[in-house]
Short mmCIF file of N, CA and C in Angstrom, two decimals:
data_model
loop_
_atom_site.label_atom_id
_atom_site.label_comp_id
_atom_site.label_asym_id
_atom_site.label_seq_id
_atom_site.Cartn_x
_atom_site.Cartn_y
_atom_site.Cartn_z
N MET A 298 20.77 -10.97 -12.75
CA MET A 298 20.82 -10.12 -13.81
C MET A 298 19.43 -9.62 -14.22
N THR A 299 19.31 -8.41 -14.50
CA THR A 299 17.98 -7.78 -14.82
C THR A 299 17.82 -7.94 -16.29
N THR A 300 16.55 -7.80 -16.77
CA THR A 300 16.21 -7.86 -18.13
C THR A 300 15.41 -6.56 -18.49
N SER A 301 15.16 -6.32 -19.75
CA SER A 301 14.40 -5.14 -20.03
C SER A 301 12.97 -5.16 -19.45
N ASP A 302 12.57 -6.30 -19.06
CA ASP A 302 11.20 -6.51 -18.43
C ASP A 302 11.11 -6.17 -16.92
N ASP A 303 12.32 -6.11 -16.37
CA ASP A 303 12.46 -5.81 -14.96
C ASP A 303 12.44 -4.29 -14.72
N ARG A 304 11.26 -3.90 -14.02
CA ARG A 304 11.19 -2.39 -13.65
C ARG A 304 11.07 -2.22 -12.20
N ASN A 305 11.52 -1.03 -11.71
CA ASN A 305 11.38 -0.62 -10.36
C ASN A 305 10.06 0.12 -10.16
N VAL A 306 9.80 0.51 -9.02
CA VAL A 306 8.57 1.15 -8.64
C VAL A 306 8.32 2.52 -9.42
N PHE A 307 9.45 3.04 -9.93
CA PHE A 307 9.25 4.30 -10.71
C PHE A 307 8.99 4.02 -12.22
N GLY A 308 9.02 2.67 -12.55
CA GLY A 308 8.89 2.30 -14.00
C GLY A 308 10.17 2.32 -14.78
N ASP A 309 11.25 2.62 -14.08
CA ASP A 309 12.61 2.61 -14.75
C ASP A 309 13.20 1.15 -14.57
N PRO A 310 14.32 0.91 -15.32
CA PRO A 310 15.01 -0.36 -15.29
C PRO A 310 15.40 -0.62 -13.78
N LEU A 311 15.19 -1.89 -13.36
CA LEU A 311 15.41 -2.27 -12.02
C LEU A 311 16.89 -2.24 -11.78
N GLU A 312 17.29 -1.57 -10.68
CA GLU A 312 18.79 -1.55 -10.27
C GLU A 312 19.04 -2.72 -9.44
N PRO A 313 20.31 -3.20 -9.31
CA PRO A 313 20.78 -4.27 -8.52
C PRO A 313 20.56 -3.79 -7.03
N CYS A 314 20.32 -4.74 -6.14
CA CYS A 314 20.12 -4.41 -4.69
C CYS A 314 21.47 -4.65 -4.00
N SER A 315 22.09 -5.82 -4.26
CA SER A 315 23.38 -6.12 -3.51
C SER A 315 24.06 -7.32 -4.18
N SER A 316 25.42 -7.09 -4.36
CA SER A 316 26.18 -8.23 -4.71
C SER A 316 27.12 -8.69 -3.65
N ASP A 317 27.16 -7.97 -2.45
CA ASP A 317 27.89 -8.33 -1.30
C ASP A 317 27.15 -7.87 -0.11
N PRO A 318 26.30 -8.79 0.53
CA PRO A 318 26.09 -10.14 0.11
C PRO A 318 25.27 -10.26 -1.06
N GLU A 319 25.40 -11.33 -1.83
CA GLU A 319 24.59 -11.57 -3.01
C GLU A 319 23.20 -11.89 -2.54
N THR A 320 22.25 -11.15 -3.05
CA THR A 320 20.84 -11.35 -2.69
C THR A 320 19.96 -11.72 -3.83
N GLY A 321 18.71 -11.83 -3.64
CA GLY A 321 17.69 -12.12 -4.71
C GLY A 321 17.35 -13.58 -4.71
N PHE A 322 16.17 -13.87 -5.22
CA PHE A 322 15.69 -15.31 -5.24
C PHE A 322 16.72 -16.24 -5.80
N PHE A 323 17.35 -15.71 -6.90
CA PHE A 323 18.28 -16.47 -7.71
C PHE A 323 19.79 -16.08 -7.28
N ARG A 324 19.92 -15.29 -6.19
CA ARG A 324 21.20 -14.83 -5.72
C ARG A 324 22.01 -14.16 -6.83
N ASP A 325 21.25 -13.35 -7.63
CA ASP A 325 21.85 -12.65 -8.70
C ASP A 325 21.97 -11.10 -8.48
N GLY A 326 21.64 -10.79 -7.22
CA GLY A 326 21.80 -9.45 -6.81
C GLY A 326 20.59 -8.50 -7.01
N CYS A 327 19.47 -9.13 -7.63
CA CYS A 327 18.32 -8.28 -7.98
C CYS A 327 17.01 -8.82 -7.31
N CYS A 328 16.17 -7.88 -6.88
CA CYS A 328 14.88 -8.25 -6.29
C CYS A 328 13.81 -8.33 -7.33
N ARG A 329 13.95 -9.28 -8.08
CA ARG A 329 13.10 -9.46 -9.35
C ARG A 329 11.76 -10.16 -8.95
N ARG A 330 10.75 -9.96 -9.73
CA ARG A 330 9.52 -10.84 -9.57
C ARG A 330 9.78 -12.11 -10.30
N VAL A 331 9.63 -13.21 -9.57
CA VAL A 331 9.92 -14.54 -10.06
C VAL A 331 8.75 -15.47 -9.76
N GLU A 332 8.22 -15.96 -10.87
CA GLU A 332 7.15 -17.01 -10.88
C GLU A 332 7.70 -18.12 -10.03
N GLY A 333 6.92 -18.62 -9.01
CA GLY A 333 7.35 -19.69 -8.12
C GLY A 333 7.90 -19.20 -6.81
N ASP A 334 8.28 -17.90 -6.72
CA ASP A 334 8.78 -17.31 -5.44
C ASP A 334 7.63 -16.90 -4.68
N HIS A 335 7.19 -17.86 -3.82
CA HIS A 335 5.99 -17.61 -3.00
C HIS A 335 6.26 -16.51 -1.88
N GLY A 336 7.47 -16.27 -1.52
CA GLY A 336 7.75 -15.24 -0.59
C GLY A 336 7.86 -13.83 -1.19
N ARG A 337 7.99 -13.74 -2.48
CA ARG A 337 8.06 -12.56 -3.17
C ARG A 337 9.16 -11.67 -2.70
N HIS A 338 10.40 -12.05 -2.90
CA HIS A 338 11.60 -11.30 -2.48
C HIS A 338 11.81 -10.08 -3.40
N GLU A 339 10.91 -9.11 -3.38
CA GLU A 339 10.84 -8.00 -4.37
C GLU A 339 11.24 -6.68 -3.71
N ILE A 340 11.50 -6.59 -2.46
CA ILE A 340 11.76 -5.31 -1.82
C ILE A 340 13.21 -5.25 -1.43
N CYS A 341 13.92 -4.24 -1.89
CA CYS A 341 15.35 -4.14 -1.52
C CYS A 341 15.42 -3.22 -0.33
N ALA A 342 15.85 -3.89 0.81
CA ALA A 342 15.91 -3.12 2.08
C ALA A 342 17.32 -3.08 2.55
N VAL A 343 17.58 -1.95 3.45
CA VAL A 343 18.80 -1.82 4.15
C VAL A 343 18.45 -2.34 5.47
N VAL A 344 18.86 -3.52 5.93
CA VAL A 344 18.46 -4.12 7.16
C VAL A 344 18.99 -3.42 8.35
N THR A 345 18.24 -3.36 9.37
CA THR A 345 18.61 -2.81 10.72
C THR A 345 18.50 -3.79 11.78
N ASP A 346 19.19 -3.40 12.96
CA ASP A 346 19.16 -4.32 14.09
C ASP A 346 17.69 -4.62 14.46
N ALA A 347 16.85 -3.59 14.50
CA ALA A 347 15.45 -3.86 15.00
C ALA A 347 14.77 -4.77 13.99
N PHE A 348 14.98 -4.72 12.77
CA PHE A 348 14.35 -5.62 11.69
C PHE A 348 14.95 -6.97 11.88
N LEU A 349 16.26 -7.14 12.03
CA LEU A 349 16.85 -8.44 12.10
C LEU A 349 16.25 -9.10 13.44
N ASP A 350 16.14 -8.46 14.51
CA ASP A 350 15.62 -8.97 15.72
C ASP A 350 14.14 -9.42 15.56
N PHE A 351 13.41 -8.59 14.87
CA PHE A 351 11.99 -8.89 14.58
C PHE A 351 11.91 -10.19 13.70
N SER A 352 12.69 -10.22 12.70
CA SER A 352 12.63 -11.35 11.82
C SER A 352 13.00 -12.67 12.54
N LEU A 353 14.04 -12.54 13.41
CA LEU A 353 14.41 -13.71 14.23
C LEU A 353 13.27 -14.20 15.18
N ALA A 354 12.63 -13.21 15.69
CA ALA A 354 11.38 -13.48 16.62
C ALA A 354 10.27 -14.15 15.84
N GLN A 355 10.24 -13.91 14.54
CA GLN A 355 9.16 -14.47 13.66
C GLN A 355 9.63 -15.83 13.16
N GLY A 356 10.79 -16.29 13.53
CA GLY A 356 11.31 -17.62 13.11
C GLY A 356 12.18 -17.57 11.86
N ASN A 357 12.58 -16.44 11.40
CA ASN A 357 13.42 -16.38 10.21
C ASN A 357 14.71 -15.70 10.61
N ASP A 358 15.74 -16.51 10.88
CA ASP A 358 17.00 -16.05 11.33
C ASP A 358 17.87 -15.59 10.16
N LEU A 359 17.94 -14.29 10.02
CA LEU A 359 18.79 -13.67 8.92
C LEU A 359 20.19 -13.29 9.46
N ILE A 360 20.44 -13.55 10.65
CA ILE A 360 21.76 -13.17 11.28
C ILE A 360 22.85 -14.27 11.21
N THR A 361 22.43 -15.50 11.42
CA THR A 361 23.29 -16.62 11.54
C THR A 361 23.79 -17.10 10.18
N PRO A 362 25.11 -17.07 9.87
CA PRO A 362 25.51 -17.74 8.48
C PRO A 362 25.07 -19.16 8.40
N ARG A 363 24.64 -19.40 7.16
CA ARG A 363 24.24 -20.82 6.87
C ARG A 363 24.97 -21.23 5.53
N PRO A 364 26.25 -21.60 5.68
CA PRO A 364 27.02 -21.91 4.39
C PRO A 364 26.41 -22.91 3.54
N GLU A 365 25.64 -23.95 4.16
CA GLU A 365 25.04 -24.94 3.32
C GLU A 365 24.02 -24.40 2.33
N PHE A 366 23.47 -23.14 2.70
CA PHE A 366 22.55 -22.50 1.77
C PHE A 366 23.14 -21.30 1.11
N GLU A 367 24.52 -21.22 1.18
CA GLU A 367 25.26 -20.03 0.60
C GLU A 367 24.70 -18.74 1.21
N PHE A 368 24.45 -18.72 2.49
CA PHE A 368 23.79 -17.58 3.10
C PHE A 368 24.89 -17.09 4.14
N PRO A 369 25.42 -15.82 3.96
CA PRO A 369 26.43 -15.35 4.79
C PRO A 369 26.02 -14.87 6.23
N GLY A 370 24.78 -14.79 6.39
CA GLY A 370 24.23 -13.97 7.61
C GLY A 370 24.33 -12.47 7.26
N LEU A 371 23.34 -11.77 7.81
CA LEU A 371 23.35 -10.34 7.57
C LEU A 371 23.71 -9.51 8.74
N ASP A 372 24.27 -8.33 8.48
CA ASP A 372 24.62 -7.40 9.49
C ASP A 372 23.76 -6.11 9.19
N PRO A 373 23.52 -5.29 10.24
CA PRO A 373 22.91 -4.00 9.96
C PRO A 373 23.56 -3.27 8.92
N GLY A 374 22.85 -2.64 7.95
CA GLY A 374 23.43 -1.88 6.90
C GLY A 374 23.49 -2.64 5.68
N ASP A 375 23.43 -4.05 5.69
CA ASP A 375 23.46 -4.84 4.52
C ASP A 375 22.21 -4.62 3.72
N ARG A 376 22.35 -4.68 2.42
CA ARG A 376 21.11 -4.62 1.55
C ARG A 376 20.66 -5.99 1.24
N TRP A 377 19.37 -6.26 1.25
CA TRP A 377 18.87 -7.57 1.07
C TRP A 377 17.42 -7.54 0.50
N CYS A 378 17.15 -8.47 -0.42
CA CYS A 378 15.83 -8.59 -1.02
C CYS A 378 14.89 -9.30 -0.02
N LEU A 379 14.04 -8.56 0.56
CA LEU A 379 13.10 -9.07 1.57
C LEU A 379 11.77 -9.59 1.00
N CYS A 380 11.19 -10.54 1.69
CA CYS A 380 9.84 -11.04 1.33
C CYS A 380 8.88 -9.87 1.56
N LEU A 381 8.02 -9.66 0.59
CA LEU A 381 6.96 -8.58 0.71
C LEU A 381 6.22 -8.69 2.05
N GLY A 382 5.72 -9.92 2.29
CA GLY A 382 4.88 -10.13 3.48
C GLY A 382 5.58 -9.81 4.80
N ARG A 383 6.91 -10.24 4.93
CA ARG A 383 7.57 -9.93 6.11
C ARG A 383 7.89 -8.44 6.29
N TRP A 384 8.14 -7.75 5.20
CA TRP A 384 8.27 -6.30 5.25
C TRP A 384 7.03 -5.63 5.68
N LEU A 385 5.90 -6.11 5.24
CA LEU A 385 4.54 -5.49 5.59
C LEU A 385 4.31 -5.72 7.11
N GLU A 386 4.70 -6.96 7.57
CA GLU A 386 4.55 -7.23 9.04
C GLU A 386 5.47 -6.29 9.81
N ALA A 387 6.67 -6.09 9.29
CA ALA A 387 7.59 -5.18 10.01
C ALA A 387 7.07 -3.79 10.04
N VAL A 388 6.36 -3.33 8.91
CA VAL A 388 5.62 -2.04 8.96
C VAL A 388 4.69 -1.95 10.14
N GLU A 389 3.82 -3.02 10.18
CA GLU A 389 2.83 -3.04 11.27
C GLU A 389 3.54 -2.95 12.68
N ALA A 390 4.61 -3.56 12.75
CA ALA A 390 5.34 -3.67 14.08
C ALA A 390 6.20 -2.41 14.32
N ASP A 391 6.24 -1.51 13.35
CA ASP A 391 7.08 -0.27 13.44
C ASP A 391 8.57 -0.57 13.49
N VAL A 392 8.98 -1.61 12.74
CA VAL A 392 10.41 -1.94 12.63
C VAL A 392 10.85 -2.20 11.20
N ALA A 393 10.03 -1.62 10.27
CA ALA A 393 10.38 -1.82 8.84
C ALA A 393 11.67 -1.18 8.49
N PRO A 394 12.62 -1.88 7.83
CA PRO A 394 13.88 -1.29 7.49
C PRO A 394 13.59 -0.44 6.22
N PRO A 395 14.42 0.61 6.08
CA PRO A 395 14.35 1.51 4.85
C PRO A 395 14.55 0.72 3.59
N ILE A 396 14.04 1.19 2.52
CA ILE A 396 14.09 0.45 1.25
C ILE A 396 14.73 1.36 0.14
N ILE A 397 15.31 0.65 -0.79
CA ILE A 397 15.94 1.29 -1.96
C ILE A 397 14.90 1.19 -3.09
N LEU A 398 14.24 2.29 -3.36
CA LEU A 398 13.13 2.21 -4.32
C LEU A 398 13.57 1.83 -5.79
N GLU A 399 14.80 2.29 -6.05
CA GLU A 399 15.31 2.02 -7.41
C GLU A 399 15.58 0.55 -7.70
N ALA A 400 15.75 -0.24 -6.59
CA ALA A 400 16.03 -1.62 -6.67
C ALA A 400 14.83 -2.51 -6.16
N THR A 401 13.70 -1.85 -5.91
CA THR A 401 12.47 -2.58 -5.50
C THR A 401 11.64 -2.78 -6.75
N HIS A 402 11.17 -4.04 -6.95
CA HIS A 402 10.37 -4.35 -8.14
C HIS A 402 8.99 -3.73 -8.24
N GLU A 403 8.58 -3.26 -9.33
CA GLU A 403 7.34 -2.67 -9.54
C GLU A 403 6.21 -3.58 -9.07
N ALA A 404 6.36 -4.79 -9.03
CA ALA A 404 5.24 -5.71 -8.68
C ALA A 404 4.74 -5.45 -7.27
N VAL A 405 5.53 -4.83 -6.39
CA VAL A 405 5.03 -4.51 -5.02
C VAL A 405 3.88 -3.54 -5.06
N LEU A 406 3.82 -2.76 -6.17
CA LEU A 406 2.82 -1.76 -6.20
C LEU A 406 1.35 -2.39 -6.22
N ARG A 407 1.32 -3.66 -6.52
CA ARG A 407 -0.04 -4.27 -6.48
C ARG A 407 -0.53 -4.42 -5.07
N ASP A 408 0.34 -4.40 -4.13
CA ASP A 408 0.04 -4.60 -2.68
C ASP A 408 0.39 -3.52 -1.75
N VAL A 409 1.22 -2.61 -2.26
CA VAL A 409 1.63 -1.58 -1.30
C VAL A 409 1.46 -0.23 -2.01
N GLU A 410 0.82 0.70 -1.17
CA GLU A 410 0.70 2.08 -1.79
C GLU A 410 1.95 2.83 -1.88
N PRO A 411 2.13 3.56 -3.04
CA PRO A 411 3.39 4.33 -3.24
C PRO A 411 3.75 5.20 -2.04
N ASP A 412 2.80 5.75 -1.42
CA ASP A 412 3.09 6.68 -0.29
C ASP A 412 3.74 5.96 0.87
N LEU A 413 3.38 4.72 1.02
CA LEU A 413 3.92 3.89 2.08
C LEU A 413 5.40 3.60 1.72
N LEU A 414 5.67 3.22 0.48
CA LEU A 414 7.03 3.00 0.06
C LEU A 414 7.89 4.27 0.25
N ARG A 415 7.38 5.37 -0.13
CA ARG A 415 8.07 6.66 0.00
C ARG A 415 8.37 6.90 1.47
N GLU A 416 7.44 6.62 2.29
CA GLU A 416 7.62 6.86 3.75
C GLU A 416 8.88 6.08 4.28
N HIS A 417 9.23 4.93 3.61
CA HIS A 417 10.26 4.09 4.09
C HIS A 417 11.48 4.13 3.18
N GLU A 418 11.54 5.11 2.31
CA GLU A 418 12.63 5.22 1.40
C GLU A 418 14.02 5.46 2.14
N TYR A 419 14.95 4.77 1.73
CA TYR A 419 16.34 4.84 2.31
C TYR A 419 16.96 6.23 2.02
N ASP A 420 17.45 6.87 3.01
CA ASP A 420 18.14 8.11 2.80
C ASP A 420 19.56 7.88 3.33
N GLY A 421 20.52 7.80 2.30
CA GLY A 421 21.83 7.35 2.68
C GLY A 421 22.60 8.49 3.51
N SER A 422 22.01 9.60 3.69
CA SER A 422 22.62 10.61 4.51
C SER A 422 22.35 10.50 6.02
N ARG A 423 21.35 9.60 6.28
CA ARG A 423 21.08 9.37 7.77
C ARG A 423 22.08 8.47 8.48
#
């Protein structure tokens, strides 16, 4: 659940990223800034095959379901709160998935230029 303090990169109220699958540090659907979340799951991305393969190669399997962690496994097209650092690595590797700016927390602006975010903005018509 978002609060009035949760803002997206536009300064507007943070929109939910996904409830199916349920994402976010607290699995509440939102990519909120959470103290203690060292991975900073603040970017709402629409995952792609290329990104899922990249993440797997980096040692983070987002494809295989892990019921013991209430993780369903992701398919291309799913929305998911990604770790900021992994997304930036994917940008460098030219496999960054598109992002939903309205559901991406404003805290990422401390580390990512707005132009870079706009370059990777999800366009649902593609």
